[in-house]
Amino acid sequence: MNKKINNIAVLIEFIAGSGLAIFFHWVLHYPEAAYTIFGIGILLSLVTYLVREEIEKTREGLLDQYHHAHEVTFAIARISDPECQTKAHELMASTMRTVSLLQQGYIPMDETEFYLEGAKQMEQAVHHTKAVDPLTTGWDSRGVLLNFYQANLRALERGAKITRIFVANREAIIEPEVQKVLLAQYNDNIDVRIAFRDELPSASDISNRDTNSSFDFAIYDDRVVTDVFSQPGKYFGRKTNQPAEVAKYLHLYDLIEHSAHAVTLEEDKIILAGDIIPVAS
């Protein structure tokens, strides 16, 4: 309908301009003015036609954007059941939290995706991977961790360096299973270090970072970061390659590294470098 109205308006403008030109030519006997009026009328008709076309295209574009932006809102408004509406609002709140992460440059991932991404980044690493991990068992038994660790070994074979700071309680590192993890990584030429939880930087030392840090993240060649969420939820971890966010993790890593202890091997036991008595008896 709008298209037809525009076409009719152009026709009316053309007829009006032509009629006025004919009037000047045949009635007033002023052909010069008639030609000028006719030419100007044609140009005005063309300009107004193009302007109306542009306005219509803009209007249609804005309407499409409006309906797209409010599509979910309209869909929720059409839900009549109150309980279903409550559930829909909960889903929307969860989705908005995910969108907020994406706006910050973070890609949320579940556990399998997280370790798969870590393995992919490790395969691409050529210089130095800096990792902070909780000192837990399962590196040689859990599938996702085992495959991730195999990518670590391939990176070492290529000549890349890996520094892994294990975060632990003081009494935990004497356990045989924990010693097994430390020994395996130490013998594979990973630069193993230990940071005790009571020596980690306090929340006031960590500027521009989530104070509930999981202390479970990795920085690949100072360009990509993968981080485990400190609180359990829909997603296990996240990834970012935004320079500003990577810089925050590098700062946090430097703080943790400053508090970490180097280790050494003595009588098949991992001990803190400089300790005379092995940590494990």
PDB file of N, CA, C and O in Angstrom, residues 200-275:
ATOM      1  N   LEU A 200      49.084 -16.935  49.490  1.00  0.00           N
ATOM      2  CA  LEU A 200      48.611 -16.328  48.251  1.00  0.00           C
ATOM      3  C   LEU A 200      48.255 -14.864  48.473  1.00  0.00           C
ATOM      4  O   LEU A 200      47.938 -14.459  49.593  1.00  0.00           O
ATOM      5  N   PRO A 201      48.288 -14.058  47.408  1.00  0.00           N
ATOM      6  CA  PRO A 201      47.944 -12.636  47.568  1.00  0.00           C
ATOM      7  C   PRO A 201      46.516 -12.473  48.071  1.00  0.00           C
ATOM      8  O   PRO A 201      45.612 -13.223  47.700  1.00  0.00           O
ATOM      9  N   SER A 202      46.320 -11.504  48.929  1.00  0.00           N
ATOM     10  CA  SER A 202      44.987 -11.250  49.475  1.00  0.00           C
ATOM     11  C   SER A 202      44.128 -10.553  48.446  1.00  0.00           C
ATOM     12  O   SER A 202      44.607 -10.078  47.415  1.00  0.00           O
ATOM     13  N   ALA A 203      42.836 -10.482  48.750  1.00  0.00           N
ATOM     14  CA  ALA A 203      41.896  -9.861  47.819  1.00  0.00           C
ATOM     15  C   ALA A 203      42.269  -8.410  47.532  1.00  0.00           C
ATOM     16  O   ALA A 203      42.100  -7.922  46.422  1.00  0.00           O
ATOM     17  N   SER A 204      42.810  -7.719  48.541  1.00  0.00           N
ATOM     18  CA  SER A 204      43.167  -6.311  48.341  1.00  0.00           C
ATOM     19  C   SER A 204      44.363  -6.152  47.415  1.00  0.00           C
ATOM     20  O   SER A 204      44.581  -5.082  46.853  1.00  0.00           O
ATOM     21  N   ASP A 205      45.139  -7.245  47.239  1.00  0.00           N
ATOM     22  CA  ASP A 205      46.297  -7.181  46.342  1.00  0.00           C
ATOM     23  C   ASP A 205      45.917  -7.398  44.885  1.00  0.00           C
ATOM     24  O   ASP A 205      46.725  -7.151  43.989  1.00  0.00           O
ATOM     25  N   ILE A 206      44.715  -7.906  44.659  1.00  0.00           N
ATOM     26  CA  ILE A 206      44.305  -8.257  43.302  1.00  0.00           C
ATOM     27  C   ILE A 206      43.412  -7.148  42.778  1.00  0.00           C
ATOM     28  O   ILE A 206      42.225  -7.106  43.052  1.00  0.00           O
ATOM     29  N   SER A 207      43.972  -6.227  42.032  1.00  0.00           N
ATOM     30  CA  SER A 207      43.191  -5.105  41.503  1.00  0.00           C
ATOM     31  C   SER A 207      42.547  -5.496  40.183  1.00  0.00           C
ATOM     32  O   SER A 207      43.122  -6.228  39.384  1.00  0.00           O
ATOM     33  N   ASN A 208      41.338  -4.972  39.971  1.00  0.00           N
ATOM     34  CA  ASN A 208      40.606  -5.191  38.723  1.00  0.00           C
ATOM     35  C   ASN A 208      40.396  -6.666  38.417  1.00  0.00           C
ATOM     36  O   ASN A 208      40.373  -7.084  37.276  1.00  0.00           O
ATOM     37  N   ARG A 209      40.258  -7.488  39.429  1.00  0.00           N
ATOM     38  CA  ARG A 209      40.019  -8.916  39.208  1.00  0.00           C
ATOM     39  C   ARG A 209      38.920  -9.384  40.135  1.00  0.00           C
ATOM     40  O   ARG A 209      38.618  -8.759  41.141  1.00  0.00           O
ATOM     41  N   ASP A 210      38.315 -10.484  39.791  1.00  0.00           N
ATOM     42  CA  ASP A 210      37.329 -11.105  40.651  1.00  0.00           C
ATOM     43  C   ASP A 210      38.032 -11.571  41.914  1.00  0.00           C
ATOM     44  O   ASP A 210      38.960 -12.371  41.872  1.00  0.00           O
ATOM     45  N   THR A 211      37.613 -11.074  43.070  1.00  0.00           N
ATOM     46  CA  THR A 211      38.290 -11.421  44.314  1.00  0.00           C
ATOM     47  C   THR A 211      38.053 -12.880  44.699  1.00  0.00           C
ATOM     48  O   THR A 211      38.763 -13.414  45.533  1.00  0.00           O
ATOM     49  N   ASN A 212      37.061 -13.533  44.088  1.00  0.00           N
ATOM     50  CA  ASN A 212      36.830 -14.953  44.335  1.00  0.00           C
ATOM     51  C   ASN A 212      37.560 -15.800  43.301  1.00  0.00           C
ATOM     52  O   ASN A 212      36.994 -16.704  42.704  1.00  0.00           O
ATOM     53  N   SER A 213      38.803 -15.484  43.058  1.00  0.00           N
ATOM     54  CA  SER A 213      39.569 -16.194  42.037  1.00  0.00           C
ATOM     55  C   SER A 213      39.678 -17.669  42.383  1.00  0.00           C
ATOM     56  O   SER A 213      39.888 -18.057  43.532  1.00  0.00           O
ATOM     57  N   SER A 214      39.553 -18.496  41.338  1.00  0.00           N
ATOM     58  CA  SER A 214      39.668 -19.942  41.545  1.00  0.00           C
ATOM     59  C   SER A 214      41.126 -20.370  41.632  1.00  0.00           C
ATOM     60  O   SER A 214      41.421 -21.498  42.019  1.00  0.00           O
ATOM     61  N   PHE A 215      42.063 -19.495  41.259  1.00  0.00           N
ATOM     62  CA  PHE A 215      43.483 -19.852  41.160  1.00  0.00           C
ATOM     63  C   PHE A 215      43.637 -21.127  40.343  1.00  0.00           C
ATOM     64  O   PHE A 215      44.361 -22.050  40.720  1.00  0.00           O
ATOM     65  N   ASP A 216      42.915 -21.171  39.219  1.00  0.00           N
ATOM     66  CA  ASP A 216      42.956 -22.315  38.301  1.00  0.00           C
ATOM     67  C   ASP A 216      42.826 -21.751  36.883  1.00  0.00           C
ATOM     68  O   ASP A 216      41.740 -21.702  36.312  1.00  0.00           O
ATOM     69  N   PHE A 217      43.961 -21.306  36.331  1.00  0.00           N
ATOM     70  CA  PHE A 217      43.930 -20.701  35.004  1.00  0.00           C
ATOM     71  C   PHE A 217      45.258 -20.949  34.302  1.00  0.00           C
ATOM     72  O   PHE A 217      46.242 -21.391  34.915  1.00  0.00           O
ATOM     73  N   ALA A 218      45.269 -20.696  33.011  1.00  0.00           N
ATOM     74  CA  ALA A 218      46.484 -20.861  32.209  1.00  0.00           C
ATOM     75  C   ALA A 218      46.580 -19.723  31.210  1.00  0.00           C
ATOM     76  O   ALA A 218      45.566 -19.281  30.658  1.00  0.00           O
ATOM     77  N   ILE A 219      47.806 -19.252  30.987  1.00  0.00           N
ATOM     78  CA  ILE A 219      48.074 -18.175  30.032  1.00  0.00           C
ATOM     79  C   ILE A 219      48.999 -18.737  28.962  1.00  0.00           C
ATOM     80  O   ILE A 219      50.112 -19.171  29.254  1.00  0.00           O
ATOM     81  N   TYR A 220      48.534 -18.753  27.722  1.00  0.00           N
ATOM     82  CA  TYR A 220      49.276 -19.356  26.616  1.00  0.00           C
ATOM     83  C   TYR A 220      49.975 -18.278  25.797  1.00  0.00           C
ATOM     84  O   TYR A 220      49.304 -17.463  25.136  1.00  0.00           O
ATOM     85  N   ASP A 221      51.301 -18.254  25.864  1.00  0.00           N
ATOM     86  CA  ASP A 221      52.118 -17.295  25.103  1.00  0.00           C
ATOM     87  C   ASP A 221      51.674 -15.848  25.327  1.00  0.00           C
ATOM     88  O   ASP A 221      51.782 -15.005  24.414  1.00  0.00           O
ATOM     89  N   ASP A 222      51.157 -15.554  26.503  1.00  0.00           N
ATOM     90  CA  ASP A 222      50.704 -14.197  26.862  1.00  0.00           C
ATOM     91  C   ASP A 222      49.655 -13.642  25.891  1.00  0.00           C
ATOM     92  O   ASP A 222      49.536 -12.418  25.720  1.00  0.00           O
ATOM     93  N   ARG A 223      48.869 -14.536  25.276  1.00  0.00           N
ATOM     94  CA  ARG A 223      47.884 -14.078  24.285  1.00  0.00           C
ATOM     95  C   ARG A 223      46.481 -14.606  24.541  1.00  0.00           C
ATOM     96  O   ARG A 223      45.494 -13.960  24.179  1.00  0.00           O
ATOM     97  N   VAL A 224      46.358 -15.775  25.156  1.00  0.00           N
ATOM     98  CA  VAL A 224      45.052 -16.393  25.422  1.00  0.00           C
ATOM     99  C   VAL A 224      45.037 -16.892  26.856  1.00  0.00           C
ATOM    100  O   VAL A 224      46.045 -17.418  27.351  1.00  0.00           O
ATOM    101  N   VAL A 225      43.884 -16.756  27.517  1.00  0.00           N
ATOM    102  CA  VAL A 225      43.722 -17.218  28.892  1.00  0.00           C
ATOM    103  C   VAL A 225      42.515 -18.137  28.974  1.00  0.00           C
ATOM    104  O   VAL A 225      41.466 -17.866  28.381  1.00  0.00           O
ATOM    105  N   THR A 226      42.662 -19.244  29.695  1.00  0.00           N
ATOM    106  CA  THR A 226      41.522 -20.074  30.081  1.00  0.00           C
ATOM    107  C   THR A 226      41.475 -20.084  31.609  1.00  0.00           C
ATOM    108  O   THR A 226      42.503 -20.211  32.268  1.00  0.00           O
ATOM    109  N   ASP A 227      40.262 -19.935  32.151  1.00  0.00           N
ATOM    110  CA  ASP A 227      40.108 -19.782  33.600  1.00  0.00           C
ATOM    111  C   ASP A 227      38.897 -20.570  34.064  1.00  0.00           C
ATOM    112  O   ASP A 227      37.835 -20.533  33.428  1.00  0.00           O
ATOM    113  N   VAL A 228      39.033 -21.281  35.180  1.00  0.00           N
ATOM    114  CA  VAL A 228      37.922 -22.029  35.764  1.00  0.00           C
ATOM    115  C   VAL A 228      37.137 -21.093  36.676  1.00  0.00           C
ATOM    116  O   VAL A 228      37.718 -20.325  37.450  1.00  0.00           O
ATOM    117  N   PHE A 229      35.805 -21.156  36.600  1.00  0.00           N
ATOM    118  CA  PHE A 229      34.981 -20.347  37.485  1.00  0.00           C
ATOM    119  C   PHE A 229      35.169 -20.795  38.931  1.00  0.00           C
ATOM    120  O   PHE A 229      35.237 -21.995  39.223  1.00  0.00           O
ATOM    121  N   SER A 230      35.219 -19.815  39.831  1.00  0.00           N
ATOM    122  CA  SER A 230      35.428 -20.152  41.245  1.00  0.00           C
ATOM    123  C   SER A 230      34.184 -20.763  41.870  1.00  0.00           C
ATOM    124  O   SER A 230      34.279 -21.530  42.828  1.00  0.00           O
ATOM    125  N   GLN A 231      33.007 -20.452  41.316  1.00  0.00           N
ATOM    126  CA  GLN A 231      31.760 -20.989  41.847  1.00  0.00           C
ATOM    127  C   GLN A 231      31.141 -21.931  40.815  1.00  0.00           C
ATOM    128  O   GLN A 231      31.119 -21.613  39.628  1.00  0.00           O
ATOM    129  N   PRO A 232      30.627 -23.090  41.246  1.00  0.00           N
ATOM    130  CA  PRO A 232      29.985 -24.004  40.294  1.00  0.00           C
ATOM    131  C   PRO A 232      28.738 -23.381  39.701  1.00  0.00           C
ATOM    132  O   PRO A 232      28.041 -22.607  40.345  1.00  0.00           O
ATOM    133  N   GLY A 233      28.465 -23.714  38.465  1.00  0.00           N
ATOM    134  CA  GLY A 233      27.289 -23.168  37.802  1.00  0.00           C
ATOM    135  C   GLY A 233      27.075 -23.847  36.470  1.00  0.00           C
ATOM    136  O   GLY A 233      27.505 -24.983  36.249  1.00  0.00           O
ATOM    137  N   LYS A 234      26.412 -23.145  35.573  1.00  0.00           N
ATOM    138  CA  LYS A 234      26.090 -23.710  34.263  1.00  0.00           C
ATOM    139  C   LYS A 234      27.339 -24.008  33.468  1.00  0.00           C
ATOM    140  O   LYS A 234      27.413 -25.005  32.744  1.00  0.00           O
ATOM    141  N   TYR A 235      28.343 -23.145  33.601  1.00  0.00           N
ATOM    142  CA  TYR A 235      29.584 -23.311  32.854  1.00  0.00           C
ATOM    143  C   TYR A 235      30.742 -23.613  33.799  1.00  0.00           C
ATOM    144  O   TYR A 235      30.761 -23.178  34.947  1.00  0.00           O
ATOM    145  N   PHE A 236      31.724 -24.357  33.265  1.00  0.00           N
ATOM    146  CA  PHE A 236      32.882 -24.762  34.056  1.00  0.00           C
ATOM    147  C   PHE A 236      33.969 -23.688  34.045  1.00  0.00           C
ATOM    148  O   PHE A 236      34.632 -23.442  35.058  1.00  0.00           O
ATOM    149  N   GLY A 237      34.167 -23.073  32.890  1.00  0.00           N
ATOM    150  CA  GLY A 237      35.237 -22.086  32.777  1.00  0.00           C
ATOM    151  C   GLY A 237      34.994 -21.150  31.615  1.00  0.00           C
ATOM    152  O   GLY A 237      33.939 -21.164  30.981  1.00  0.00           O
ATOM    153  N   ARG A 238      36.005 -20.335  31.310  1.00  0.00           N
ATOM    154  CA  ARG A 238      35.873 -19.346  30.256  1.00  0.00           C
ATOM    155  C   ARG A 238      37.222 -19.114  29.591  1.00  0.00           C
ATOM    156  O   ARG A 238      38.282 -19.468  30.130  1.00  0.00           O
ATOM    157  N   LYS A 239      37.162 -18.504  28.425  1.00  0.00           N
ATOM    158  CA  LYS A 239      38.371 -18.216  27.649  1.00  0.00           C
ATOM    159  C   LYS A 239      38.299 -16.787  27.140  1.00  0.00           C
ATOM    160  O   LYS A 239      37.218 -16.282  26.814  1.00  0.00           O
ATOM    161  N   THR A 240      39.443 -16.122  27.077  1.00  0.00           N
ATOM    162  CA  THR A 240      39.492 -14.780  26.503  1.00  0.00           C
ATOM    163  C   THR A 240      40.837 -14.562  25.820  1.00  0.00           C
ATOM    164  O   THR A 240      41.854 -15.131  26.226  1.00  0.00           O
ATOM    165  N   ASN A 241      40.802 -13.739  24.777  1.00  0.00           N
ATOM    166  CA  ASN A 241      42.049 -13.297  24.138  1.00  0.00           C
ATOM    167  C   ASN A 241      42.106 -11.777  24.057  1.00  0.00           C
ATOM    168  O   ASN A 241      42.913 -11.218  23.307  1.00  0.00           O
ATOM    169  N   GLN A 242      41.235 -11.113  24.843  1.00  0.00           N
ATOM    170  CA  GLN A 242      41.242  -9.648  24.882  1.00  0.00           C
ATOM    171  C   GLN A 242      42.502  -9.169  25.619  1.00  0.00           C
ATOM    172  O   GLN A 242      42.744  -9.570  26.761  1.00  0.00           O
ATOM    173  N   PRO A 243      43.305  -8.328  24.991  1.00  0.00           N
ATOM    174  CA  PRO A 243      44.577  -7.896  25.601  1.00  0.00           C
ATOM    175  C   PRO A 243      44.426  -7.343  27.017  1.00  0.00           C
ATOM    176  O   PRO A 243      45.247  -7.646  27.890  1.00  0.00           O
ATOM    177  N   ALA A 244      43.393  -6.540  27.254  1.00  0.00           N
ATOM    178  CA  ALA A 244      43.220  -5.944  28.588  1.00  0.00           C
ATOM    179  C   ALA A 244      42.943  -7.018  29.634  1.00  0.00           C
ATOM    180  O   ALA A 244      43.455  -6.955  30.762  1.00  0.00           O
ATOM    181  N   GLU A 245      42.136  -8.025  29.276  1.00  0.00           N
ATOM    182  CA  GLU A 245      41.824  -9.093  30.225  1.00  0.00           C
ATOM    183  C   GLU A 245      43.032 -10.005  30.441  1.00  0.00           C
ATOM    184  O   GLU A 245      43.306 -10.438  31.558  1.00  0.00           O
ATOM    185  N   VAL A 246      43.761 -10.292  29.369  1.00  0.00           N
ATOM    186  CA  VAL A 246      44.972 -11.114  29.500  1.00  0.00           C
ATOM    187  C   VAL A 246      45.976 -10.419  30.411  1.00  0.00           C
ATOM    188  O   VAL A 246      46.646 -11.062  31.235  1.00  0.00           O
ATOM    189  N   ALA A 247      46.078  -9.100  30.308  1.00  0.00           N
ATOM    190  CA  ALA A 247      47.005  -8.340  31.151  1.00  0.00           C
ATOM    191  C   ALA A 247      46.656  -8.495  32.636  1.00  0.00           C
ATOM    192  O   ALA A 247      47.547  -8.559  33.490  1.00  0.00           O
ATOM    193  N   LYS A 248      45.358  -8.555  32.958  1.00  0.00           N
ATOM    194  CA  LYS A 248      44.948  -8.740  34.352  1.00  0.00           C
ATOM    195  C   LYS A 248      45.427 -10.090  34.879  1.00  0.00           C
ATOM    196  O   LYS A 248      45.893 -10.193  36.017  1.00  0.00           O
ATOM    197  N   TYR A 249      45.306 -11.124  34.050  1.00  0.00           N
ATOM    198  CA  TYR A 249      45.755 -12.452  34.478  1.00  0.00           C
ATOM    199  C   TYR A 249      47.281 -12.516  34.603  1.00  0.00           C
ATOM    200  O   TYR A 249      47.811 -13.198  35.477  1.00  0.00           O
ATOM    201  N   LEU A 250      47.973 -11.820  33.724  1.00  0.00           N
ATOM    202  CA  LEU A 250      49.431 -11.782  33.834  1.00  0.00           C
ATOM    203  C   LEU A 250      49.855 -11.126  35.147  1.00  0.00           C
ATOM    204  O   LEU A 250      50.808 -11.577  35.800  1.00  0.00           O
ATOM    205  N   HIS A 251      49.135 -10.083  35.535  1.00  0.00           N
ATOM    206  CA  HIS A 251      49.430  -9.424  36.817  1.00  0.00           C
ATOM    207  C   HIS A 251      49.156 -10.370  37.983  1.00  0.00           C
ATOM    208  O   HIS A 251      49.967 -10.472  38.917  1.00  0.00           O
ATOM    209  N   LEU A 252      48.033 -11.074  37.914  1.00  0.00           N
ATOM    210  CA  LEU A 252      47.706 -12.026  38.975  1.00  0.00           C
ATOM    211  C   LEU A 252      48.741 -13.138  39.034  1.00  0.00           C
ATOM    212  O   LEU A 252      49.169 -13.553  40.122  1.00  0.00           O
ATOM    213  N   TYR A 253      49.156 -13.629  37.856  1.00  0.00           N
ATOM    214  CA  TYR A 253      50.168 -14.687  37.826  1.00  0.00           C
ATOM    215  C   TYR A 253      51.468 -14.216  38.468  1.00  0.00           C
ATOM    216  O   TYR A 253      52.109 -14.972  39.222  1.00  0.00           O
ATOM    217  N   ASP A 254      51.873 -12.999  38.174  1.00  0.00           N
ATOM    218  CA  ASP A 254      53.109 -12.474  38.762  1.00  0.00           C
ATOM    219  C   ASP A 254      53.018 -12.442  40.290  1.00  0.00           C
ATOM    220  O   ASP A 254      54.003 -12.751  40.994  1.00  0.00           O
ATOM    221  N   LEU A 255      51.851 -12.077  40.813  1.00  0.00           N
ATOM    222  CA  LEU A 255      51.666 -12.057  42.268  1.00  0.00           C
ATOM    223  C   LEU A 255      51.773 -13.459  42.857  1.00  0.00           C
ATOM    224  O   LEU A 255      52.399 -13.662  43.904  1.00  0.00           O
ATOM    225  N   ILE A 256      51.148 -14.419  42.186  1.00  0.00           N
ATOM    226  CA  ILE A 256      51.199 -15.801  42.684  1.00  0.00           C
ATOM    227  C   ILE A 256      52.610 -16.367  42.561  1.00  0.00           C
ATOM    228  O   ILE A 256      53.111 -17.031  43.475  1.00  0.00           O
ATOM    229  N   GLU A 257      53.256 -16.086  41.429  1.00  0.00           N
ATOM    230  CA  GLU A 257      54.612 -16.586  41.221  1.00  0.00           C
ATOM    231  C   GLU A 257      55.565 -16.039  42.286  1.00  0.00           C
ATOM    232  O   GLU A 257      56.476 -16.743  42.741  1.00  0.00           O
ATOM    233  N   HIS A 258      55.346 -14.802  42.691  1.00  0.00           N
ATOM    234  CA  HIS A 258      56.204 -14.205  43.715  1.00  0.00           C
ATOM    235  C   HIS A 258      56.071 -14.940  45.048  1.00  0.00           C
ATOM    236  O   HIS A 258      57.012 -14.959  45.851  1.00  0.00           O
ATOM    237  N   SER A 259      54.902 -15.540  45.289  1.00  0.00           N
ATOM    238  CA  SER A 259      54.666 -16.260  46.542  1.00  0.00           C
ATOM    239  C   SER A 259      54.981 -17.747  46.433  1.00  0.00           C
ATOM    240  O   SER A 259      54.924 -18.458  47.435  1.00  0.00           O
ATOM    241  N   ALA A 260      55.301 -18.223  45.215  1.00  0.00           N
ATOM    242  CA  ALA A 260      55.479 -19.662  44.997  1.00  0.00           C
ATOM    243  C   ALA A 260      56.887 -20.114  45.370  1.00  0.00           C
ATOM    244  O   ALA A 260      57.836 -19.328  45.394  1.00  0.00           O
ATOM    245  N   HIS A 261      56.992 -21.407  45.665  1.00  0.00           N
ATOM    246  CA  HIS A 261      58.278 -22.023  46.028  1.00  0.00           C
ATOM    247  C   HIS A 261      58.735 -22.942  44.903  1.00  0.00           C
ATOM    248  O   HIS A 261      57.940 -23.718  44.358  1.00  0.00           O
ATOM    249  N   ALA A 262      60.014 -22.859  44.569  1.00  0.00           N
ATOM    250  CA  ALA A 262      60.593 -23.822  43.642  1.00  0.00           C
ATOM    251  C   ALA A 262      60.726 -25.176  44.351  1.00  0.00           C
ATOM    252  O   ALA A 262      60.767 -25.239  45.583  1.00  0.00           O
ATOM    253  N   VAL A 263      60.767 -26.242  43.573  1.00  0.00           N
ATOM    254  CA  VAL A 263      60.875 -27.581  44.158  1.00  0.00           C
ATOM    255  C   VAL A 263      62.085 -28.293  43.584  1.00  0.00           C
ATOM    256  O   VAL A 263      62.641 -27.900  42.560  1.00  0.00           O
ATOM    257  N   THR A 264      62.466 -29.353  44.262  1.00  0.00           N
ATOM    258  CA  THR A 264      63.562 -30.185  43.788  1.00  0.00           C
ATOM    259  C   THR A 264      63.271 -31.631  44.139  1.00  0.00           C
ATOM    260  O   THR A 264      62.345 -31.927  44.912  1.00  0.00           O
ATOM    261  N   LEU A 265      64.045 -32.520  43.561  1.00  0.00           N
ATOM    262  CA  LEU A 265      63.850 -33.955  43.776  1.00  0.00           C
ATOM    263  C   LEU A 265      64.933 -34.477  44.712  1.00  0.00           C
ATOM    264  O   LEU A 265      66.117 -34.238  44.507  1.00  0.00           O
ATOM    265  N   GLU A 266      64.515 -35.191  45.763  1.00  0.00           N
ATOM    266  CA  GLU A 266      65.460 -35.788  46.702  1.00  0.00           C
ATOM    267  C   GLU A 266      64.905 -37.124  47.184  1.00  0.00           C
ATOM    268  O   GLU A 266      63.814 -37.172  47.760  1.00  0.00           O
ATOM    269  N   GLU A 267      65.644 -38.183  46.877  1.00  0.00           N
ATOM    270  CA  GLU A 267      65.245 -39.539  47.270  1.00  0.00           C
ATOM    271  C   GLU A 267      63.833 -39.870  46.777  1.00  0.00           C
ATOM    272  O   GLU A 267      62.989 -40.384  47.513  1.00  0.00           O
ATOM    273  N   ASP A 268      63.620 -39.549  45.487  1.00  0.00           N
ATOM    274  CA  ASP A 268      62.328 -39.826  44.837  1.00  0.00           C
ATOM    275  C   ASP A 268      61.171 -39.107  45.510  1.00  0.00           C
ATOM    276  O   ASP A 268      60.018 -39.552  45.419  1.00  0.00           O
ATOM    277  N   LYS A 269      61.462 -38.018  46.190  1.00  0.00           N
ATOM    278  CA  LYS A 269      60.428 -37.208  46.807  1.00  0.00           C
ATOM    279  C   LYS A 269      60.569 -35.767  46.315  1.00  0.00           C
ATOM    280  O   LYS A 269      61.682 -35.271  46.118  1.00  0.00           O
ATOM    281  N   ILE A 270      59.443 -35.118  46.127  1.00  0.00           N
ATOM    282  CA  ILE A 270      59.458 -33.708  45.759  1.00  0.00           C
ATOM    283  C   ILE A 270      59.464 -32.892  47.045  1.00  0.00           C
ATOM    284  O   ILE A 270      58.591 -33.046  47.908  1.00  0.00           O
ATOM    285  N   ILE A 271      60.477 -32.043  47.174  1.00  0.00           N
ATOM    286  CA  ILE A 271      60.573 -31.181  48.341  1.00  0.00           C
ATOM    287  C   ILE A 271      60.762 -29.745  47.875  1.00  0.00           C
ATOM    288  O   ILE A 271      61.082 -29.481  46.712  1.00  0.00           O
ATOM    289  N   LEU A 272      60.539 -28.816  48.783  1.00  0.00           N
ATOM    290  CA  LEU A 272      60.775 -27.424  48.446  1.00  0.00           C
ATOM    291  C   LEU A 272      62.277 -27.191  48.317  1.00  0.00           C
ATOM    292  O   LEU A 272      63.057 -27.698  49.114  1.00  0.00           O
ATOM    293  N   ALA A 273      62.665 -26.456  47.314  1.00  0.00           N
ATOM    294  CA  ALA A 273      64.086 -26.185  47.105  1.00  0.00           C
ATOM    295  C   ALA A 273      64.641 -25.480  48.330  1.00  0.00           C
ATOM    296  O   ALA A 273      64.067 -24.502  48.830  1.00  0.00           O
ATOM    297  N   GLY A 274      65.742 -26.000  48.858  1.00  0.00           N
ATOM    298  CA  GLY A 274      66.348 -25.434  50.049  1.00  0.00           C
ATOM    299  C   GLY A 274      65.986 -26.180  51.312  1.00  0.00           C
ATOM    300  O   GLY A 274      66.638 -26.029  52.336  1.00  0.00           O
ATOM    301  N   ASP A 275      64.928 -27.023  51.261  1.00  0.00           N
ATOM    302  CA  ASP A 275      64.571 -27.823  52.433  1.00  0.00           C
ATOM    303  C   ASP A 275      65.585 -28.964  52.571  1.00  0.00           C
ATOM    304  O   ASP A 275      65.976 -29.598  51.596  1.00  0.00           O
TER     305      ASP A 275
END
